[in-house]
Short mmCIF file of C-alpha atoms in Angstrom, two decimals:
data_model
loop_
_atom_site.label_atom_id
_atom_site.label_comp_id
_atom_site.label_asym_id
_atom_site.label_seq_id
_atom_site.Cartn_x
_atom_site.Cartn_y
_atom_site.Cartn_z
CA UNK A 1 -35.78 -1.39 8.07
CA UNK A 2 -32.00 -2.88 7.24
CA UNK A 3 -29.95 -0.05 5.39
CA UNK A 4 -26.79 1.47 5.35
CA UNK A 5 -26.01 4.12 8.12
CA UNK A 6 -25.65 7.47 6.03
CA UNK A 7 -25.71 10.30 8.78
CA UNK A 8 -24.68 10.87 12.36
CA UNK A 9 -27.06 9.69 14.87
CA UNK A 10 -27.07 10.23 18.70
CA UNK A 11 -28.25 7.17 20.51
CA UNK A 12 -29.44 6.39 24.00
CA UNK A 13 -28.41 3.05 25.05
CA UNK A 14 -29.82 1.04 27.48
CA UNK A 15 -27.91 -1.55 29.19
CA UNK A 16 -30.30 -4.25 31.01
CA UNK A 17 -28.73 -6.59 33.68
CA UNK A 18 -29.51 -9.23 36.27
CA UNK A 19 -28.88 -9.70 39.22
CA UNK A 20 -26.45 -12.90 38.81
CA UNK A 21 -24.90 -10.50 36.46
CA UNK A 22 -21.17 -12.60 35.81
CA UNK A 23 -19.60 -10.08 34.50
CA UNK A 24 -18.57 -5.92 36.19
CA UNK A 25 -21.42 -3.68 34.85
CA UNK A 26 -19.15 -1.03 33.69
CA UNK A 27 -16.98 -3.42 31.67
CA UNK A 28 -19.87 -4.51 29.93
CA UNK A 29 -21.21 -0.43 29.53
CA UNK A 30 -17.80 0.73 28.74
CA UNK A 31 -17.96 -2.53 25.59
CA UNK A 32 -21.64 -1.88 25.06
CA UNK A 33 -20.54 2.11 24.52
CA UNK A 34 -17.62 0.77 21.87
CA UNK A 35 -19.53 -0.97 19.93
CA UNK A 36 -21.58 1.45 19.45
CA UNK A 37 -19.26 4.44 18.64
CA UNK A 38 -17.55 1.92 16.26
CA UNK A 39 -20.05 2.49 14.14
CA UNK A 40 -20.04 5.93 13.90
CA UNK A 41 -22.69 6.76 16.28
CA UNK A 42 -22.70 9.41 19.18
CA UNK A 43 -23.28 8.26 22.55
CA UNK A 44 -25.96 10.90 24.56
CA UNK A 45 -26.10 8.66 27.28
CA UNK A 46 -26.28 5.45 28.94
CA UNK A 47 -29.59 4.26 30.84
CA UNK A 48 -29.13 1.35 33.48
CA UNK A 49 -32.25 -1.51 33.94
CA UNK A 50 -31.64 -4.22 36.14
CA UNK A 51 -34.59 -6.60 35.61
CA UNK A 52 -34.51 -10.51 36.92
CA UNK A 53 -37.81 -11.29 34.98
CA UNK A 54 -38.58 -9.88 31.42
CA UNK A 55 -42.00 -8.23 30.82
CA UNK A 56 -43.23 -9.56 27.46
CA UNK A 57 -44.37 -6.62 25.73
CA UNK A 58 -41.62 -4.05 26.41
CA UNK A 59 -39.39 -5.98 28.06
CA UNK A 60 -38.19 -4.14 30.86
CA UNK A 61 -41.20 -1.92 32.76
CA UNK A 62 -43.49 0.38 31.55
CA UNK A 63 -42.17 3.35 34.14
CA UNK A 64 -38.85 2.47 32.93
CA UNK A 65 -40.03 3.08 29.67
CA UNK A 66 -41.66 6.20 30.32
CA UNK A 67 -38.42 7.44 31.90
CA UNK A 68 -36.64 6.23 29.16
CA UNK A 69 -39.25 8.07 26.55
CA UNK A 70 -38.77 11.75 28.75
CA UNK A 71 -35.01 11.31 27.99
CA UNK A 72 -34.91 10.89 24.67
CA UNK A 73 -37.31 13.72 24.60
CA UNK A 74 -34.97 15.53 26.39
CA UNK A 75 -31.47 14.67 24.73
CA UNK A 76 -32.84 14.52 21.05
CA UNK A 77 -31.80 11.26 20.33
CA UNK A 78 -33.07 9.70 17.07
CA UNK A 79 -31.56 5.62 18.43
CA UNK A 80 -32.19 3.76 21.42
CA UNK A 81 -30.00 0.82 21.45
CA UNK A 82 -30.88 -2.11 23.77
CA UNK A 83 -28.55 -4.38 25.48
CA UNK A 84 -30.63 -7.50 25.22
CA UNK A 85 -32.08 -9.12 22.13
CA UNK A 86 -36.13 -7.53 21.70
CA UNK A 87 -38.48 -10.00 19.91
CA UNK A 88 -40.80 -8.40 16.82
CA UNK A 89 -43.79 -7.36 19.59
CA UNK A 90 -41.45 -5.92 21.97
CA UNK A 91 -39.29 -3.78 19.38
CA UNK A 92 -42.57 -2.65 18.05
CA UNK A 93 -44.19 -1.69 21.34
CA UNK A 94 -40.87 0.15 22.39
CA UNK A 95 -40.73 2.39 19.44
CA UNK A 96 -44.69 3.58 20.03
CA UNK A 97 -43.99 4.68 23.10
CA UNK A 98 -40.42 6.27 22.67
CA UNK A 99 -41.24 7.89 19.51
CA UNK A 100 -37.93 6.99 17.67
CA UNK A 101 -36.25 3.79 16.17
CA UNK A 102 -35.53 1.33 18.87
CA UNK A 103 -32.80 -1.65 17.97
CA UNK A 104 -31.24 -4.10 20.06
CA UNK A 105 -27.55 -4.96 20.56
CA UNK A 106 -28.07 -8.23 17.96
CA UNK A 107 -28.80 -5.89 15.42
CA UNK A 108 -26.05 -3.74 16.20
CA UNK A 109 -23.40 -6.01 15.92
CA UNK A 110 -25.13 -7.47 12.27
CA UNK A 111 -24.01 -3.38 11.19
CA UNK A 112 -20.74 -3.46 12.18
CA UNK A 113 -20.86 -7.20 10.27
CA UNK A 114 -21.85 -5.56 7.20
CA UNK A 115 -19.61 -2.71 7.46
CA UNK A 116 -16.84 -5.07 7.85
CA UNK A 117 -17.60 -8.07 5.48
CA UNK A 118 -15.19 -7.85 2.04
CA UNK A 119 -14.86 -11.24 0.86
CA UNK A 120 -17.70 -12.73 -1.23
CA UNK A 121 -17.83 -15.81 1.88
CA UNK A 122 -17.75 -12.58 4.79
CA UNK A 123 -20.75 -10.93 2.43
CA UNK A 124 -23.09 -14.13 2.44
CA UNK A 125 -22.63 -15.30 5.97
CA UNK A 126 -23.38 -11.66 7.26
CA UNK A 127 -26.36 -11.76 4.91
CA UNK A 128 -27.67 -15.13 6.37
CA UNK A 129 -27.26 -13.94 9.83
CA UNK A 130 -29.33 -10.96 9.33
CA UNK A 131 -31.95 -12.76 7.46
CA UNK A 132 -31.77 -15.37 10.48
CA UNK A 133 -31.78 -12.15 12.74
CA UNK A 134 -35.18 -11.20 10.59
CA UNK A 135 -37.35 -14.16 9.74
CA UNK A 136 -38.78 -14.31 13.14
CA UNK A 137 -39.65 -10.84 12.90
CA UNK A 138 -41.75 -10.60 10.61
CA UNK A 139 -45.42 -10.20 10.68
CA UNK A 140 -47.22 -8.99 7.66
CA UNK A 141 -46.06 -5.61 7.15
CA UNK A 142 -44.83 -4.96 10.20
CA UNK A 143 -41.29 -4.85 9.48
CA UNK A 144 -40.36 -2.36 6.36
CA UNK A 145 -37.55 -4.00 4.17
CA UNK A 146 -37.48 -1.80 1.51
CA UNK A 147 -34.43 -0.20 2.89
CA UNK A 148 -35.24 3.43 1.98
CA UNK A 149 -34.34 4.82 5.81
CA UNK A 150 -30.87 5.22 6.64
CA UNK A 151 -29.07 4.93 10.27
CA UNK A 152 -27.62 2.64 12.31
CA UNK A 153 -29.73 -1.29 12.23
CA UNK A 154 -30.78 -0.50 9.10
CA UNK A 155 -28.02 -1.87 7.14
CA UNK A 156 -29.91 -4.64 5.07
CA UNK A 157 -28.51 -7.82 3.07
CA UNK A 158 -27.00 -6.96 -0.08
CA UNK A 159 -27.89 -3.72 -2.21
CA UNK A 160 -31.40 -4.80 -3.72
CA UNK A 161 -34.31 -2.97 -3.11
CA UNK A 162 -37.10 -6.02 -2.48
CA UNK A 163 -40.04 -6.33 -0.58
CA UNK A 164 -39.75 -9.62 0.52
CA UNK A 165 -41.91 -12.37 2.26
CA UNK A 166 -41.31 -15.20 5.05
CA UNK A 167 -41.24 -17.67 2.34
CA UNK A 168 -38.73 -15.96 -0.04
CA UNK A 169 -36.54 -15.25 2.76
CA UNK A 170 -36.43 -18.76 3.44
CA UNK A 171 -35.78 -19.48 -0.41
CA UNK A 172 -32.84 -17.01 0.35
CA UNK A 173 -31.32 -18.62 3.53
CA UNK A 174 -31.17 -22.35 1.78
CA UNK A 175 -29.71 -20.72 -1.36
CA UNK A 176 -27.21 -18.72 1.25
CA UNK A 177 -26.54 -21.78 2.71
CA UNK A 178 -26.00 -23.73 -0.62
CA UNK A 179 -23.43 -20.74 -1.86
CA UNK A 180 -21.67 -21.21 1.55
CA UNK A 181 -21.47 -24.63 1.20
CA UNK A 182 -19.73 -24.34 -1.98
CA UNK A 183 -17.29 -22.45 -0.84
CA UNK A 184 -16.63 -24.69 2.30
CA UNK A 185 -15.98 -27.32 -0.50
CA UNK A 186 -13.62 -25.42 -2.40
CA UNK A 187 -11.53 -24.59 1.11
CA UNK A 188 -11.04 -28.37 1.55
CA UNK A 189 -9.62 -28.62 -1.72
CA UNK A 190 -7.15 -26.29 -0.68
CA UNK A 191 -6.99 -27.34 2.88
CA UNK A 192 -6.30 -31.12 1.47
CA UNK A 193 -3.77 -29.85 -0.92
CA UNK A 194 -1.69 -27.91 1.97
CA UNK A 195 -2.19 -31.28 3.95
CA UNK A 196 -0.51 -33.30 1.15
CA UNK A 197 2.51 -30.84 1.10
CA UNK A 198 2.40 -31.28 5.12
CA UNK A 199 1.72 -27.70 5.32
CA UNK A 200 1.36 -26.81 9.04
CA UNK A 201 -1.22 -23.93 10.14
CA UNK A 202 -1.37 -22.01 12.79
CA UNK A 203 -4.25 -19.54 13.55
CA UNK A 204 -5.27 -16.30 15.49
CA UNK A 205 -8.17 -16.24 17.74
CA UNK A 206 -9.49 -14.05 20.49
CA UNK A 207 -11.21 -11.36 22.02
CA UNK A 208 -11.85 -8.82 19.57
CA UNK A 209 -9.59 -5.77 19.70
CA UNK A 210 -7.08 -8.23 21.38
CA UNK A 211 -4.80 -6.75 18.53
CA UNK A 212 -4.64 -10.25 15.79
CA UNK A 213 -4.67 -8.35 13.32
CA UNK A 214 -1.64 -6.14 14.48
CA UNK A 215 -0.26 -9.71 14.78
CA UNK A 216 -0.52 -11.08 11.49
CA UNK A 217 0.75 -7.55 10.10
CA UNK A 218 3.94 -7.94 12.02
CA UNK A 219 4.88 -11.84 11.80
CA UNK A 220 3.83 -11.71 7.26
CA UNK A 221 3.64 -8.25 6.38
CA UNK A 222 0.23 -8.62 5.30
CA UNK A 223 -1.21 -5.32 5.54
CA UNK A 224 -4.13 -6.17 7.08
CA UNK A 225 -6.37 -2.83 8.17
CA UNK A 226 -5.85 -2.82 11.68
CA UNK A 227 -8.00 -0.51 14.42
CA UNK A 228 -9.11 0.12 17.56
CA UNK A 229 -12.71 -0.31 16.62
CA UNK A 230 -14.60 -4.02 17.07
CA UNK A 231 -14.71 -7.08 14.64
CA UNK A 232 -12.17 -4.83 12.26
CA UNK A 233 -11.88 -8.02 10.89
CA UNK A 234 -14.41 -10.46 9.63
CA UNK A 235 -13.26 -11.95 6.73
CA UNK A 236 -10.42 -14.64 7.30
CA UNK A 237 -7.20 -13.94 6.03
CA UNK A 238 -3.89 -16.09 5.55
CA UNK A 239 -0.25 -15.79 4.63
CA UNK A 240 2.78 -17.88 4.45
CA UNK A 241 5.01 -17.28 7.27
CA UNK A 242 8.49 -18.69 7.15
CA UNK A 243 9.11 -19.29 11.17
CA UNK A 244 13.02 -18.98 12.05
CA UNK A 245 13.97 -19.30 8.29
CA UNK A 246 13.74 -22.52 9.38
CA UNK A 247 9.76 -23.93 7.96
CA UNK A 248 6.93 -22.51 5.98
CA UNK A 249 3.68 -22.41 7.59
CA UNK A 250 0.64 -20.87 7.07
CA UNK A 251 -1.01 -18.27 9.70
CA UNK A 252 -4.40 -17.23 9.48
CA UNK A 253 -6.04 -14.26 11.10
CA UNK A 254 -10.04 -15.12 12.20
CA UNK A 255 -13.00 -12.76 13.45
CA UNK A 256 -12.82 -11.87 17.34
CA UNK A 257 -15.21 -12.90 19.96
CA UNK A 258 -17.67 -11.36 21.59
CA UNK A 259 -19.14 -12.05 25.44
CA UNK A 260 -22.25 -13.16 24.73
CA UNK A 261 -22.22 -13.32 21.39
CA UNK A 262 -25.66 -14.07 20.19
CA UNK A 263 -25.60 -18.05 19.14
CA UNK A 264 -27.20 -17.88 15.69
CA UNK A 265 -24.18 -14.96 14.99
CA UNK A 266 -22.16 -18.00 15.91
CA UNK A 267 -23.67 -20.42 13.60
CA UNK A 268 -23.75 -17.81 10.58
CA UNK A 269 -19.81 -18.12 10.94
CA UNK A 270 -19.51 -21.63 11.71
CA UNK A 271 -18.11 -22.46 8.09
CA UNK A 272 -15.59 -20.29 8.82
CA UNK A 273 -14.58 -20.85 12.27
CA UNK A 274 -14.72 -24.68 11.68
CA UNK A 275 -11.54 -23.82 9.52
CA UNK A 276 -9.65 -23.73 12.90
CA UNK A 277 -9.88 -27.36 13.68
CA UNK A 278 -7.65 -27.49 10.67
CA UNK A 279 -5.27 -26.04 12.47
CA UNK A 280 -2.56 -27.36 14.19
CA UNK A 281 -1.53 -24.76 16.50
CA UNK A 282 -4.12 -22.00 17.43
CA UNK A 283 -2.99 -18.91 19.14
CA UNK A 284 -4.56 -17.28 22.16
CA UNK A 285 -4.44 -13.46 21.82
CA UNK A 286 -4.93 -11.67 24.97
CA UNK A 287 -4.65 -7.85 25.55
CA UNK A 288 -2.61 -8.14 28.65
CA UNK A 289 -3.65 -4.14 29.34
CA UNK A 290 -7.37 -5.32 29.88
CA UNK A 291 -8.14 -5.42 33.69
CA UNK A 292 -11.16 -7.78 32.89
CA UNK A 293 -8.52 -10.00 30.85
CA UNK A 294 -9.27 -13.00 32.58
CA UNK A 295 -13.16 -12.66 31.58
CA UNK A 296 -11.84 -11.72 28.13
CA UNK A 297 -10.06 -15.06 28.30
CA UNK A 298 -13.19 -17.06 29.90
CA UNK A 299 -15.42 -15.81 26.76
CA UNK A 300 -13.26 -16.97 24.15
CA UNK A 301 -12.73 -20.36 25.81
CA UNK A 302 -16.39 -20.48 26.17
CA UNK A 303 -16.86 -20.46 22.25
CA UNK A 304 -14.24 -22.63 21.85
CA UNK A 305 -15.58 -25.36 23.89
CA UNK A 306 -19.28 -24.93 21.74
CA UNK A 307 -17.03 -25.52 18.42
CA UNK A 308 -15.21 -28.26 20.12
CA UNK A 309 -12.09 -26.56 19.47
CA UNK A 310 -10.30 -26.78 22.95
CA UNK A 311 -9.23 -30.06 22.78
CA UNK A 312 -6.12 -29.05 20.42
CA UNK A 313 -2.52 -27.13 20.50
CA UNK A 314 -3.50 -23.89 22.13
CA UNK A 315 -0.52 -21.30 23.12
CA UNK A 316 -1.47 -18.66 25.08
CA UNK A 317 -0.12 -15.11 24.14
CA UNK A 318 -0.76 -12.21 26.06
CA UNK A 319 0.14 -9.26 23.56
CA UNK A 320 0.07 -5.11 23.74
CA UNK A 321 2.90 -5.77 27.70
CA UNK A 322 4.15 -1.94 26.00
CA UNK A 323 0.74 -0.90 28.05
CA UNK A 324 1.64 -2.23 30.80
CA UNK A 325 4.27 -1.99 33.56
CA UNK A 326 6.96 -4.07 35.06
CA UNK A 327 5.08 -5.09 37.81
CA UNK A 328 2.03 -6.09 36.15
CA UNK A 329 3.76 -8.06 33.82
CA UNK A 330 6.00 -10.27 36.26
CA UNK A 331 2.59 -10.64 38.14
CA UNK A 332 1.45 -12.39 34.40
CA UNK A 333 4.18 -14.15 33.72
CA UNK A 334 4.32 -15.59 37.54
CA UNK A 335 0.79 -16.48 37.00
CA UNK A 336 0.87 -18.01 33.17
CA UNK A 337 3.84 -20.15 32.81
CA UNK A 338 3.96 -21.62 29.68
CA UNK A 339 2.80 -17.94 27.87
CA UNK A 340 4.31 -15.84 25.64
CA UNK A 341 4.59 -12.14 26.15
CA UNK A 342 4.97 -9.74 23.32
CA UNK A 343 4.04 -6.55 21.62
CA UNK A 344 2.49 -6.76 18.34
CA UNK A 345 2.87 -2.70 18.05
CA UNK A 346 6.37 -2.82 18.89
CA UNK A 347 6.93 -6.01 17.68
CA UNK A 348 9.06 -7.19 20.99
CA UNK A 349 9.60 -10.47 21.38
CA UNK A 350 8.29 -12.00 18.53
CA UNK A 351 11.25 -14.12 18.08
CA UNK A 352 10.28 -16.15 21.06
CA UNK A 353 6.51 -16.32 19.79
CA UNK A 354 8.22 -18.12 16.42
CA UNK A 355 10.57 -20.07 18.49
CA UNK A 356 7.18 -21.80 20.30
CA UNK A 357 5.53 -22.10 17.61
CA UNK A 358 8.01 -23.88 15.64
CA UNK A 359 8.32 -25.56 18.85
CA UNK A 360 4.63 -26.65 19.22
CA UNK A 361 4.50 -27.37 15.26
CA UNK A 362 7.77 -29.38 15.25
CA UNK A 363 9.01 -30.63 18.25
CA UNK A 364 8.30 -34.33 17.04
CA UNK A 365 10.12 -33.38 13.79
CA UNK A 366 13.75 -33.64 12.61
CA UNK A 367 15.44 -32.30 9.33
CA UNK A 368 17.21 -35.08 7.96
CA UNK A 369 19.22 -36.19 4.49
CA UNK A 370 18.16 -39.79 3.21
CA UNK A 371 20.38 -41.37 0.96
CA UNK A 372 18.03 -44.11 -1.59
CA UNK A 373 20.46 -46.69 -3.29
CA UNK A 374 19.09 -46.69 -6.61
CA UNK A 375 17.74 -50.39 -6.20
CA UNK A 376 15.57 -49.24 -2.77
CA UNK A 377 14.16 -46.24 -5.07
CA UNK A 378 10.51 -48.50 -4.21
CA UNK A 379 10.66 -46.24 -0.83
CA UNK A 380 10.97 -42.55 -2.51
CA UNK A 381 6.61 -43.06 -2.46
CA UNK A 382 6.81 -43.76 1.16
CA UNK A 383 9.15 -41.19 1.63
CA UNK A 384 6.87 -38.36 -0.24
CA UNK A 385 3.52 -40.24 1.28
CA UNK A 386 4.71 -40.24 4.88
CA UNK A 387 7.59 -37.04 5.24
CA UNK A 388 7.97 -33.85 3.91
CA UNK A 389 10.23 -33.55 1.28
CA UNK A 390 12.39 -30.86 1.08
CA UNK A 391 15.38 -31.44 -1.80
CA UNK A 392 16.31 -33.93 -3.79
CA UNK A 393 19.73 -34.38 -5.43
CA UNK A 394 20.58 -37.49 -7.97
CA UNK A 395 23.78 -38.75 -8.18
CA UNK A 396 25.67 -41.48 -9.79
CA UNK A 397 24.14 -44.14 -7.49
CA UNK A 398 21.93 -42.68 -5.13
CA UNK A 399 19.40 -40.41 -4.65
CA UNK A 400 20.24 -38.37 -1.72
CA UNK A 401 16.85 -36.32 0.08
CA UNK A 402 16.39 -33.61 2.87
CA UNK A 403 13.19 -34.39 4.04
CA UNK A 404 11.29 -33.76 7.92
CA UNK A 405 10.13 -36.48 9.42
CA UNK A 406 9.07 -37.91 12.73
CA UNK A 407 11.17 -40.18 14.41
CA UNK A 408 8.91 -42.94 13.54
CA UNK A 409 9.57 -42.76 10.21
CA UNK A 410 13.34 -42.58 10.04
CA UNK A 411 13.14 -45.88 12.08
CA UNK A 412 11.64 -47.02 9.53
CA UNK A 413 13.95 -45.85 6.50
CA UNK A 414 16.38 -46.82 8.53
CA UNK A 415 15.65 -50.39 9.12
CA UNK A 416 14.83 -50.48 5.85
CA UNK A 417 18.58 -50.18 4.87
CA UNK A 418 18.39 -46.35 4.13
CA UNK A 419 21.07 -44.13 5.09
CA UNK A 420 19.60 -41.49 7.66
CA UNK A 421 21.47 -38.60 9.19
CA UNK A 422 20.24 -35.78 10.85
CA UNK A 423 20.87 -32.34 9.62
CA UNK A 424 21.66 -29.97 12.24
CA UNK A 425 21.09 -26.13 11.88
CA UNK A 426 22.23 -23.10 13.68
CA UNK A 427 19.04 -20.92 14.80
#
């Protein structure tokens, strides 16, 4: 069943590891334990499985299950909430012999998707991920998607009450897909209008609860809800940010990441994470409290090399250094050079995170006034084709223009008998 969560529940969780386990098991506990309070759920405890081969039908062993079944006898939990992804057989097996609703971590994180999803774009790719996240599950009526139950996994696609099929799920996914792909069109409008103005963008990405949204609150004044809990934000936001009251540019605030994020979650959001190789800067949020930081780090760079985004402008900025002391934070900067260190909270420093960005966006660039003798005016389409044009001011035998451009171009204005002076400006 897929409905909205409408009481408290108390969940047992059971975290399942390996033992080339990459990651500390209480990092990934204390995470497994956040995501699941995010939602509103009550933790009764945590039950730990390491298990180097899975056992088909119930996954980890039937004494383990057993022990598993006494305790939620026991501590009256209505949840268990699996670590690892369960296939239909497994899930169904589980729940026969614990006696309660059994979900697994994929499932989880498609609630806190719906709960979080605002935007008409957020709304259909969460749907198409949980219809992804179902298809394989079905098998005749073994899987109830009525969505008359209520707790946490059960949060379904949408607000209709349907019984539906294999096939008219797939019916739904293409016409998901087809809605999606609309409004991937209608961004490229907009992205190739920004281009023609020689808009830069720069975007937020990172672990989730790295604090981006904080971020984008402090540099625009957005507003954005910010909060503790994960994947507060889902839907993609941007605003005009005016760096150094020196050049417009856009920033745009993006879902976090997840360690091991399950990849179909990945592809449901692909239309909107492909929006970052739009971007010409993309910025590296790090909580520099986190003591697994460096795995934090390692995760997001993981996704970033499946979406072929790590080949670009990437500043690193390790945010929240209020949390941290002194001594800690020399050790960072001694260890990440080229980093910026700020607090979003306390919004410290974030005149040096605008100075590199400007820096990144614009180094190649210089502000500079062109003077076009009325009988060169053939280069003013050059000028708007190849610069950005800032100001222009007619006179009695000129045009005179502040424009950016690279130094490329002014080369070539100048050599094409153009007056050219560079404008300089106090920051």
């Amino acid at each position: 069943m897929m409905h909205e969560t409408v009481e408290k529940e108390r969940a047992l969780l059971v975290m399942v590891y390996s033992s080339n386990l990459e990651w500390p098991l209480a990092s990934l506990v204390d995470e497994f334990k956040h995501l699941v309070t995010s939602t509103g759920i009550e933790v009764a405890s945590v039950v730990q499985v390491k298990r180097d081969k899975i056992n088909p039908p119930l996954y980890i062993g039937k004494g383990k299950t057993d022990e598993i079944a006494a305790i939620v006898a026991d501590e009256k939990v209505n949840v268990v909430i699996f670590s690892k992804e369960l296939n239909y057989t497994q899930q169904r097996n589980l729940e026969e012999v614990l006696g309660v609703k059994t979900i697994d971590r994929t499932q989880l994180i498609l609630d806190v998707f719906a709960n979080h999803a605002n935007t008409q774009e957020g709304k259909l790719q969460v749907e198409l991920a949980q219809l992804e996240y179902l298809l394989p599950r079905l098998r005749g009526k073994g899987i109830e998607l009525t969505r008359q139950g209520a707790g946490i996994g059960t949060k379904g696609p949408g607000e209709k009450k349907l019984e539906v099929d294999r096939r008219k799920i797939n019916d739904r996914i293409a016409h998901l897909k087809t809605e999606l792909k609309s409004l991937v069109s209608r961004r490229d409008l907009l992205r190739k209008q920004r281009e023609k103005n020689k808009v830069r963008v720069c975007s937020f990405i990172g672990y989730t609860n790295a604090g981006k949204s904080t971020m984008f609150n402090a540099l625009t004044e957005a507003g954005v809800k910010t909060s503790s809990d994960l994947f507060t934000t889902l839907d993609t936001v941007s605003r005009k940010l005016n760096l150094l009251s020196k050049a417009s540019v856009i920033v745009t605030d993006t879902v976090g990441f997840l360690y091991d994020l399950p990849h179909h979650l990945i592809d449901s959001f692909k239309a909107t994470l492909e929006e970052l190789n739009y971007s010409d800067v993309l910025l590296h949020l790090v909580d520099a409290s986190n003591p697994a930081l460096r795995r934090l780090m390692a995760a997001v760079n993981e996704i970033l090399i499946d979406l072929k985004l790590n080949k670009g402008k990437i500043l690193l900025v390790f945010n929240k250094i209020d949390k941290i002391t002194e001594e800690h934070l020399s050790f960072l900067k001694a260890t990440y050079h080229s980093a910026i260190f700020v607090s979003a909270k306390e919004k410290i420093n974030l005149d040096a995170l605008e100075t590199a960005v400007y820096d990144l966006l614009f180094s190649d660039i210089k502000e500079v006034r062109v003077t076009i003798p009325f009988d060169l005016m053939r280069y003013l389409d050059y000028l708007h084709s190849a610069c950005e044009v800032l100001e222009k001011e007619y006179k009695q035998d000129n045009l005179t223009c502040t424009v950016r451009a690279k130094q490329e171009n002014i080369d070539y204005l100048t050599s094409k008998g153009l007056r050219v002076k560079e404008i300089k400006r106090s920051t």
